[in-house]
Each structure stands twice: as structure tokens, then as C-alpha cells.
Amino acid sequence: MNLCDLAVESIAGLQPYVPGKPIEELQRQYGVRDVIKLASNESPIGPSQAAQAAIALATRDLTRYPDGNGYALKLALSEKFQIDANQITLGNGSNDVLELIARCFASPADEVIFSQHAFAVYPLVTQAIGATLVEVPAKQYGHDLTAMQRAITEKTKLIFIANPNNPTGTHIPATEVHTFLQSVADNVIVVLDEAYIEYGDEEVNSIDWLKQFPNLIICRTFSKAY
């Protein structure tokens, strides 16, 4: 079987990601009226007044195509995090960026490492490109970085690490993540998914590590704390 056939077989075997159900669907399905939804990390208090004002202001340009490069947003993010705007890639949510990373750096001939009980999208994007899934058993429902390091082979191209982890909520101390990064060869891309980083209390800024590790990609999102 060639690599193309393997990719087709992998795509055919994909199972759809099942998100939390909308409140309207829950009301129809269970016949209830008052619903408190906790499944999708959505704020129950709604957008702030500042956000509502910004949305209202933006409606004046709804008939125009937006800047596909996101220049103004990249500039604001580069100032906030003190990195070059050229280092920033924007996407339609983390899922979009995670899939883009997988398609850019891995192929059906490669292996992708992730932890058991980690974000469901990691195996999905790996399977979508036909790469080999390497799921490392979890340690107390979190990442076992020592075992993940041992799982690296000459075929490894990508390693996904969610910190804090979704959905188990476990957290890896920054010192352990940094030590792990030091042990990974430069030809292996490490994706540090920090969608929930704002909920932690460590003062270490992992973005500073980008200067030290050329194989590090950090993902963050507006869909959680923001």
C-alpha cells in the first residue's frame, strides 16, 4: 500500500469531533427550559459592554472583505507579547492552526506524538493527513513527558502538548516543559498548546522560549479567558 492509499484510508476512518450541544438543542431534546451549559467553556454572563461596543462599531464595515492577513491584530499581538509580527499566524480558532501545522510539517510517512486524555483534535488532524498516531499513556490523567521523550523516533515530526491540558485540567510546571524542550532535536516540531494559559498562576512566559527553541510553536486563543 502506497502513501496515497494510506492517507485515503485514514481519512475514511475519521470520526467527527462532537462539540457540546447548543442550549436550544438541549431544550428540545430534554424538554427543559433553564439550562446552565458547562460543556464548551462558554461564559454564561455574555460579552462585556466594551466588546458589544466594538462589535457594533465593526458592523459598519460588514459589506467589506476584512484584511485576510490580519495586519492590525498581528501588530497588536506583537506589541503585547514583544515578538515580531512575522512570527504570528492567525486562524479560525486553534483547531484551524493545529491542522495547518500538521499539514505543513508532517506526512503519511511520519509519526505524531500526543498524550492520552489530551485534546481530541490532535489525533484527528494526525489521522487526516495519514500520519502514524503515537498516543503516550497518561500519568495521573496528564502528560508523561519522560515517556513522550522516550517515544521519539527518527520518524517523529510533531509533538503536541496541551498545558494546561484539555479536558483533564492537569498542568505541567514550566521547568519540566523547558527541560523536555531541551531534550528534543531541532528537526522535531513541538507544539505547545496554551489555550488555557490564562487560568494558570505561573509567572514564566513561555513565549520567551521561542528565542531559544527554533522548533517550538506556541498556540493561544481568544476563545477561553478572553
Short mmCIF file of C-alpha atoms in Angstrom, two decimals:
data_model
loop_
_atom_site.label_atom_id
_atom_site.label_comp_id
_atom_site.label_asym_id
_atom_site.label_seq_id
_atom_site.Cartn_x
_atom_site.Cartn_y
_atom_site.Cartn_z
CA MET A 1 0.00 0.00 0.00
CA ASN A 2 1.46 3.40 -1.01
CA LEU A 3 1.34 6.61 1.00
CA CYS A 4 -1.60 7.98 -1.00
CA ASP A 5 -3.69 4.88 -0.26
CA LEU A 6 -2.77 5.14 3.42
CA ALA A 7 -3.92 8.78 3.51
CA VAL A 8 -7.25 7.90 1.86
CA GLU A 9 -7.78 5.03 4.32
CA SER A 10 -7.01 7.32 7.27
CA ILE A 11 -9.45 9.99 6.10
CA ALA A 12 -12.18 7.40 5.52
CA GLY A 13 -11.78 6.24 9.12
CA LEU A 14 -12.14 9.68 10.68
CA GLN A 15 -14.80 10.13 13.35
CA PRO A 16 -16.31 13.61 13.62
CA TYR A 17 -15.48 15.79 16.61
CA VAL A 18 -18.57 16.08 18.82
CA PRO A 19 -18.81 19.50 20.49
CA GLY A 20 -21.06 20.45 23.37
CA LYS A 21 -24.69 20.71 22.27
CA PRO A 22 -26.29 24.15 21.85
CA ILE A 23 -28.71 25.20 24.58
CA GLU A 24 -31.58 25.18 22.08
CA GLU A 25 -30.90 21.52 21.23
CA LEU A 26 -30.77 20.55 24.90
CA GLN A 27 -34.09 22.27 25.49
CA ARG A 28 -35.69 20.38 22.59
CA GLN A 29 -34.13 17.03 23.50
CA TYR A 30 -34.89 17.03 27.22
CA GLY A 31 -37.88 19.36 27.40
CA VAL A 32 -36.18 21.70 29.87
CA ARG A 33 -36.24 25.49 29.98
CA ASP A 34 -33.48 26.67 32.31
CA VAL A 35 -30.12 25.37 31.07
CA ILE A 36 -26.68 26.04 32.51
CA LYS A 37 -24.20 24.81 29.90
CA LEU A 38 -20.71 23.78 31.05
CA ALA A 39 -19.63 21.60 28.11
CA SER A 40 -17.88 24.14 25.87
CA ASN A 41 -16.14 26.58 28.23
CA GLU A 42 -18.53 29.36 27.29
CA SER A 43 -19.07 32.36 29.53
CA PRO A 44 -22.61 32.41 30.97
CA ILE A 45 -22.53 36.18 31.58
CA GLY A 46 -22.23 37.24 27.94
CA PRO A 47 -19.83 39.68 26.26
CA SER A 48 -18.65 42.80 28.08
CA GLN A 49 -20.01 46.23 27.21
CA ALA A 50 -16.68 47.09 25.60
CA ALA A 51 -16.91 44.00 23.37
CA GLN A 52 -20.50 44.82 22.41
CA ALA A 53 -19.49 48.37 21.53
CA ALA A 54 -16.60 47.10 19.37
CA ILE A 55 -18.94 44.68 17.57
CA ALA A 56 -21.47 47.45 16.92
CA LEU A 57 -18.70 49.66 15.52
CA ALA A 58 -17.49 46.86 13.25
CA THR A 59 -20.94 46.36 11.72
CA ARG A 60 -20.40 49.48 9.62
CA ASP A 61 -17.92 47.51 7.52
CA LEU A 62 -19.85 44.24 7.27
CA THR A 63 -20.18 44.65 3.49
CA ARG A 64 -16.39 44.75 3.07
CA TYR A 65 -13.96 41.85 2.98
CA PRO A 66 -11.65 42.02 6.02
CA ASP A 67 -7.87 42.06 5.82
CA GLY A 68 -7.10 38.38 5.31
CA ASN A 69 -3.61 38.89 6.72
CA GLY A 70 -4.95 40.36 9.97
CA TYR A 71 -2.30 43.09 9.94
CA ALA A 72 -3.77 45.22 12.74
CA LEU A 73 -4.34 42.21 15.01
CA LYS A 74 -0.85 40.84 14.38
CA LEU A 75 0.60 44.25 15.19
CA ALA A 76 -1.33 44.44 18.47
CA LEU A 77 -0.27 40.91 19.43
CA SER A 78 3.36 41.56 18.54
CA GLU A 79 3.36 44.62 20.82
CA LYS A 80 1.65 42.74 23.65
CA PHE A 81 3.99 39.73 23.55
CA GLN A 82 7.11 41.53 22.30
CA ILE A 83 7.65 39.31 19.25
CA ASP A 84 7.93 40.03 15.55
CA ALA A 85 4.59 40.15 13.71
CA ASN A 86 6.07 37.80 11.12
CA GLN A 87 6.19 35.10 13.81
CA ILE A 88 2.40 35.16 14.19
CA THR A 89 -0.08 33.03 12.23
CA LEU A 90 -3.80 33.65 12.73
CA GLY A 91 -6.51 31.04 12.29
CA ASN A 92 -10.19 30.38 12.71
CA GLY A 93 -9.73 29.02 16.21
CA SER A 94 -6.93 26.79 17.46
CA ASN A 95 -8.29 23.83 15.51
CA ASP A 96 -7.58 25.63 12.25
CA VAL A 97 -4.00 26.41 13.27
CA LEU A 98 -3.36 22.91 14.64
CA GLU A 99 -4.46 21.33 11.37
CA LEU A 100 -2.35 23.79 9.39
CA ILE A 101 0.70 22.84 11.46
CA ALA A 102 0.08 19.13 10.88
CA ARG A 103 -0.29 19.59 7.14
CA CYS A 104 2.81 21.76 6.92
CA PHE A 105 5.21 19.62 8.93
CA ALA A 106 4.03 16.00 8.78
CA SER A 107 3.20 13.46 6.09
CA PRO A 108 1.90 9.86 5.90
CA ALA A 109 5.49 8.68 6.37
CA ASP A 110 5.84 10.45 9.73
CA GLU A 111 4.83 9.95 13.36
CA VAL A 112 2.97 12.42 15.58
CA ILE A 113 3.16 12.14 19.36
CA PHE A 114 0.49 13.25 21.83
CA SER A 115 -0.72 12.22 25.26
CA GLN A 116 -3.63 10.04 26.21
CA HIS A 117 -6.51 12.20 27.50
CA ALA A 118 -5.20 15.25 25.61
CA PHE A 119 -7.16 17.49 23.23
CA ALA A 120 -9.26 15.40 20.84
CA VAL A 121 -8.13 17.37 17.79
CA TYR A 122 -4.53 16.06 17.92
CA PRO A 123 -5.40 12.52 16.79
CA LEU A 124 -7.98 13.88 14.35
CA VAL A 125 -5.52 16.09 12.45
CA THR A 126 -2.90 13.32 12.57
CA GLN A 127 -5.31 10.83 11.08
CA ALA A 128 -6.49 13.36 8.50
CA ILE A 129 -3.02 13.63 6.99
CA GLY A 130 -2.40 9.89 7.20
CA ALA A 131 0.48 10.11 9.68
CA THR A 132 1.08 7.50 12.37
CA LEU A 133 -0.59 8.23 15.70
CA VAL A 134 1.64 7.71 18.74
CA GLU A 135 -0.51 8.07 21.86
CA VAL A 136 1.59 8.01 25.02
CA PRO A 137 -0.20 6.71 28.15
CA ALA A 138 -1.13 9.48 30.56
CA LYS A 139 0.33 9.93 34.03
CA GLN A 140 -2.37 10.82 36.56
CA TYR A 141 -4.54 12.00 33.65
CA GLY A 142 -1.80 14.36 32.44
CA HIS A 143 1.22 14.34 30.17
CA ASP A 144 4.09 11.99 30.96
CA LEU A 145 6.89 13.99 29.38
CA THR A 146 9.53 11.37 30.19
CA ALA A 147 7.53 8.71 28.34
CA MET A 148 6.86 11.12 25.48
CA GLN A 149 10.57 11.76 25.14
CA ARG A 150 11.22 8.01 25.00
CA ALA A 151 8.58 7.67 22.28
CA ILE A 152 10.52 9.91 19.87
CA THR A 153 11.97 8.03 16.88
CA GLU A 154 13.63 9.02 13.62
CA LYS A 155 10.14 9.20 12.12
CA THR A 156 8.78 11.69 14.68
CA LYS A 157 7.92 15.05 13.15
CA LEU A 158 5.41 16.59 15.57
CA ILE A 159 4.72 16.53 19.30
CA PHE A 160 1.54 18.08 20.71
CA ILE A 161 1.50 19.22 24.36
CA ALA A 162 -1.55 20.88 25.91
CA ASN A 163 -0.66 22.87 29.02
CA PRO A 164 -2.93 23.26 30.93
CA ASN A 165 -4.46 20.13 29.43
CA ASN A 166 -7.90 19.95 27.87
CA PRO A 167 -10.05 18.18 29.00
CA THR A 168 -8.47 16.89 32.25
CA GLY A 169 -7.23 20.24 33.60
CA THR A 170 -3.78 18.94 34.55
CA HIS A 171 -0.79 21.28 34.48
CA ILE A 172 2.91 20.70 33.82
CA PRO A 173 5.34 23.02 35.67
CA ALA A 174 7.23 25.33 33.31
CA THR A 175 10.58 23.93 34.43
CA GLU A 176 9.56 20.44 33.29
CA VAL A 177 8.33 21.69 29.92
CA HIS A 178 11.57 23.62 29.41
CA THR A 179 13.65 20.56 30.27
CA PHE A 180 11.62 18.50 27.81
CA LEU A 181 12.19 21.05 25.04
CA GLN A 182 15.93 20.85 25.67
CA SER A 183 15.79 17.09 25.09
CA VAL A 184 14.04 17.29 21.70
CA ALA A 185 16.09 17.53 18.49
CA ASP A 186 15.64 20.65 16.35
CA ASN A 187 14.11 18.65 13.49
CA VAL A 188 11.10 17.69 15.63
CA ILE A 189 8.39 20.35 15.96
CA VAL A 190 6.94 20.76 19.46
CA VAL A 191 3.51 22.40 19.56
CA LEU A 192 2.77 23.90 22.98
CA ASP A 193 -0.99 24.40 23.06
CA GLU A 194 -1.70 27.05 25.70
CA ALA A 195 -5.40 27.66 25.12
CA TYR A 196 -5.93 27.77 28.90
CA ILE A 197 -2.69 29.51 29.89
CA GLU A 198 -4.53 32.49 31.39
CA TYR A 199 -6.01 30.23 34.06
CA GLY A 200 -2.59 29.28 35.45
CA ASP A 201 -0.64 31.14 38.10
CA GLU A 202 2.95 30.65 36.92
CA GLU A 203 4.91 33.79 36.10
CA VAL A 204 7.13 32.10 33.49
CA ASN A 205 6.44 33.46 30.00
CA SER A 206 6.81 30.54 27.61
CA ILE A 207 6.82 32.92 24.63
CA ASP A 208 10.36 33.89 25.64
CA TRP A 209 11.37 30.30 24.80
CA LEU A 210 10.79 31.00 21.10
CA LYS A 211 14.20 32.68 21.02
CA GLN A 212 15.84 29.54 22.38
CA PHE A 213 13.98 26.77 20.54
CA PRO A 214 13.59 27.16 16.75
CA ASN A 215 11.38 24.04 16.68
CA LEU A 216 8.80 25.43 19.14
CA ILE A 217 5.33 26.60 18.11
CA ILE A 218 3.00 28.13 20.71
CA CYS A 219 -0.77 28.18 20.18
CA ARG A 220 -3.06 30.52 22.08
CA THR A 221 -6.69 31.51 21.64
CA PHE A 222 -9.28 34.21 22.20
CA SER A 223 -11.98 31.59 22.83
CA LYS A 224 -11.35 30.86 26.51
CA ALA A 225 -10.30 33.56 29.02
CA TYR A 226 -10.99 36.34 26.54
#
